[in-house]
Amino acid sequence: GLSIGGWLQAGYHNKTDGRFNSHPGRVNLHQGYLYAQKTANGEDGLDWGFRTDIVYGVDAQDTQAFGNNPGVWDFQNGFDHGIYGWALPQAYAEVGYCDLSVKIGHFYTLEGYETVTAPDNFFYSHAFTMYNSEPFTHTGVLGAYQASDKLTVHGGWTLGWDTGFDQYASGNNFLGGLAYSLTDSITVTYMTCIGDMGWRGKGYSHSVLFDVTLTDRLNYVLENDWVETDGWYNTAGTFFPDQRDDVGINQYLFYELNDCWKLGGRFEWWKRDGASAYEATAGVNWRPIPNFVLRPEIRYNWGLGLVPNLGLPEDSWIFGIDGIVTF
């Protein structure tokens, strides 16, 4: 039951948008990714499993457990080499019994539509909401229960946002939610963090997704994120006690021309502390063989100059293209 795999992702973008793609004007190895996994299959009774992931590339600093104290796990622990580095985003054990499975360790978040792992996204770039208003990883205990053919319930406890076997700033929160199939073509997913989120302060966050199959080839996704906390910590450990309120609404539309070509669009409104930013992205996925995809895109950002602490130009056209080989 052991599965070993991974991918290589390399890309180019002409300008930075600060969201993973922050080293423009050159071809970068974003993710050299390797994982080993054994799934806990509880259909025939008690079973066990595990997963461990390692990644090298320019995405490493964004993928490390930067919600840790410096020097713990993969954060500021000698894993960085200039703009490149290493990260260990997952390392967990799993137990499964019938319709219940439980993870214990370090794992990716349940919140959000876009993910850190490149092959699981349509676009090369990431939404403001994903990068600024969602955690990437957690450390703790997380259960999943298949209540029915339509309903899956998740629930657990973690040490805050973006932690790797460490507790920073008293991180201690609930992580969970549910996924429910309203019809054969509509699925709604609600995931939340409630409590002390570590570096992001005390409060509440959620992501709500509606995934709608309009036709055999046309798919629409609506995402809403909301984060409200009492402040935040910078990397030096200084707490800024201000009410931070993030709201994001993302819309995605995908059209599959055939097995090789897929078109996609994304429109986003993201607001922080009363200031709004927007982005619109159009892209193509070309998959000439099953284990390779090329993803060119064009993106336009506007309104960023009004949002504090982003450090990005107000308006910008950005071209990007990457390729992913999976194995």
Short mmCIF file of C-alpha atoms in Angstrom, two decimals, residues 25-152:
data_model
loop_
_atom_site.label_atom_id
_atom_site.label_comp_id
_atom_site.label_asym_id
_atom_site.label_seq_id
_atom_site.Cartn_x
_atom_site.Cartn_y
_atom_site.Cartn_z
CA GLY A 25 12.38 37.93 -14.83
CA ARG A 26 13.93 34.48 -14.62
CA VAL A 27 13.01 30.80 -14.83
CA ASN A 28 12.73 29.33 -11.34
CA LEU A 29 12.30 25.86 -9.95
CA HIS A 30 9.25 26.46 -7.78
CA GLN A 31 8.66 22.97 -6.45
CA GLY A 32 10.80 19.88 -6.59
CA TYR A 33 8.33 17.78 -4.61
CA LEU A 34 8.55 14.25 -3.22
CA TYR A 35 6.11 12.37 -0.99
CA ALA A 36 5.63 8.92 0.50
CA GLN A 37 2.19 7.80 1.61
CA LYS A 38 0.23 4.84 2.91
CA THR A 39 -3.51 5.49 3.16
CA ALA A 40 -5.36 4.19 6.20
CA ASN A 41 -8.16 2.14 4.66
CA GLY A 42 -10.71 1.32 7.34
CA GLU A 43 -13.22 -0.49 5.12
CA ASP A 44 -12.26 -3.88 6.54
CA GLY A 45 -11.55 -2.70 10.08
CA LEU A 46 -8.71 -0.93 11.83
CA ASP A 47 -5.88 0.21 9.57
CA TRP A 48 -2.97 2.63 9.78
CA GLY A 49 -1.16 4.93 7.41
CA PHE A 50 1.16 7.91 7.16
CA ARG A 51 2.36 10.64 4.82
CA THR A 52 5.55 12.67 4.65
CA ASP A 53 6.38 15.42 2.11
CA ILE A 54 9.53 17.34 1.23
CA VAL A 55 9.88 20.23 -1.23
CA TYR A 56 12.83 22.19 -2.63
CA GLY A 57 12.53 25.41 -4.61
CA VAL A 58 11.63 29.08 -4.45
CA ASP A 59 8.25 28.19 -2.94
CA ALA A 60 9.91 26.69 0.13
CA GLN A 61 9.96 29.83 2.29
CA ASP A 62 6.21 30.25 1.74
CA THR A 63 5.63 26.56 2.51
CA GLN A 64 7.68 26.30 5.70
CA ALA A 65 6.04 26.44 9.13
CA PHE A 66 6.57 30.19 9.51
CA GLY A 67 4.04 30.19 12.37
CA ASN A 68 6.73 28.52 14.50
CA ASN A 69 9.29 29.94 16.83
CA PRO A 70 12.50 30.50 14.82
CA GLY A 71 14.72 27.43 14.60
CA VAL A 72 11.94 24.87 15.08
CA TRP A 73 11.09 22.25 12.41
CA ASP A 74 11.82 23.80 8.99
CA PHE A 75 11.53 27.54 9.83
CA GLN A 76 14.77 29.57 10.03
CA ASN A 77 16.63 26.35 10.66
CA GLY A 78 19.33 26.50 8.00
CA PHE A 79 17.03 25.20 5.26
CA ASP A 80 17.23 28.37 3.13
CA HIS A 81 19.85 28.96 0.44
CA GLY A 82 19.24 32.40 -1.04
CA ILE A 83 15.83 32.49 -2.70
CA TYR A 84 15.78 28.67 -2.69
CA GLY A 85 15.20 26.40 0.25
CA TRP A 86 13.70 23.25 1.70
CA ALA A 87 10.37 22.70 3.45
CA LEU A 88 8.69 19.75 5.18
CA PRO A 89 5.00 20.66 4.83
CA GLN A 90 3.52 17.31 5.92
CA ALA A 91 4.53 14.58 8.35
CA TYR A 92 1.63 12.74 9.96
CA ALA A 93 0.38 9.33 11.05
CA GLU A 94 -3.15 8.21 10.25
CA VAL A 95 -5.58 5.71 11.74
CA GLY A 96 -8.72 4.53 9.94
CA TYR A 97 -11.67 2.50 11.16
CA CYS A 98 -14.83 2.04 9.07
CA ASP A 99 -15.99 5.55 8.07
CA LEU A 100 -13.65 7.40 10.44
CA SER A 101 -10.04 8.45 9.87
CA VAL A 102 -7.77 10.51 12.14
CA LYS A 103 -4.52 12.33 11.30
CA ILE A 104 -1.94 13.12 13.97
CA GLY A 105 1.00 15.38 13.12
CA HIS A 106 1.76 18.12 10.60
CA PHE A 107 -0.60 18.52 7.62
CA TYR A 108 -2.07 20.94 5.08
CA THR A 109 -5.06 23.06 6.01
CA LEU A 110 -8.68 22.30 5.13
CA GLU A 111 -9.49 25.95 4.42
CA GLY A 112 -9.65 27.41 0.91
CA TYR A 113 -10.00 26.31 -2.68
CA GLU A 114 -6.43 26.82 -3.88
CA THR A 115 -3.61 24.78 -2.39
CA VAL A 116 0.16 24.94 -1.97
CA THR A 117 0.65 21.83 -4.11
CA ALA A 118 1.04 23.02 -7.71
CA PRO A 119 -0.64 20.12 -9.60
CA ASP A 120 -3.86 20.64 -7.61
CA ASN A 121 -4.38 24.20 -8.94
CA PHE A 122 -5.50 25.35 -12.37
CA PHE A 123 -3.52 28.62 -12.26
CA TYR A 124 0.20 29.28 -11.93
CA SER A 125 -0.44 32.34 -9.71
CA HIS A 126 -2.43 32.43 -6.47
CA ALA A 127 -5.31 34.55 -5.25
CA PHE A 128 -4.74 37.30 -2.68
CA THR A 129 -7.26 35.52 -0.46
CA MET A 130 -5.33 32.25 -0.48
CA TYR A 131 -2.01 33.88 0.37
CA ASN A 132 -3.14 36.50 2.90
CA SER A 133 -6.30 35.13 4.52
CA GLU A 134 -5.80 31.38 4.83
CA PRO A 135 -3.38 29.15 6.73
CA PHE A 136 -1.18 26.74 4.77
CA THR A 137 -0.33 24.09 7.36
CA HIS A 138 -1.16 23.03 10.92
CA THR A 139 0.07 20.66 13.60
CA GLY A 140 -2.45 18.75 15.68
CA VAL A 141 -5.15 16.08 15.46
CA LEU A 142 -7.76 16.08 12.70
CA GLY A 143 -10.58 13.61 12.11
CA ALA A 144 -12.81 12.97 9.08
CA TYR A 145 -16.09 11.05 9.29
CA GLN A 146 -18.04 9.89 6.23
CA ALA A 147 -21.51 10.35 7.70
CA SER A 148 -23.32 9.45 4.48
CA ASP A 149 -22.84 9.32 0.74
CA LYS A 150 -23.44 13.09 0.69
CA LEU A 151 -21.92 14.33 3.95
CA THR A 152 -18.35 14.33 5.29
#
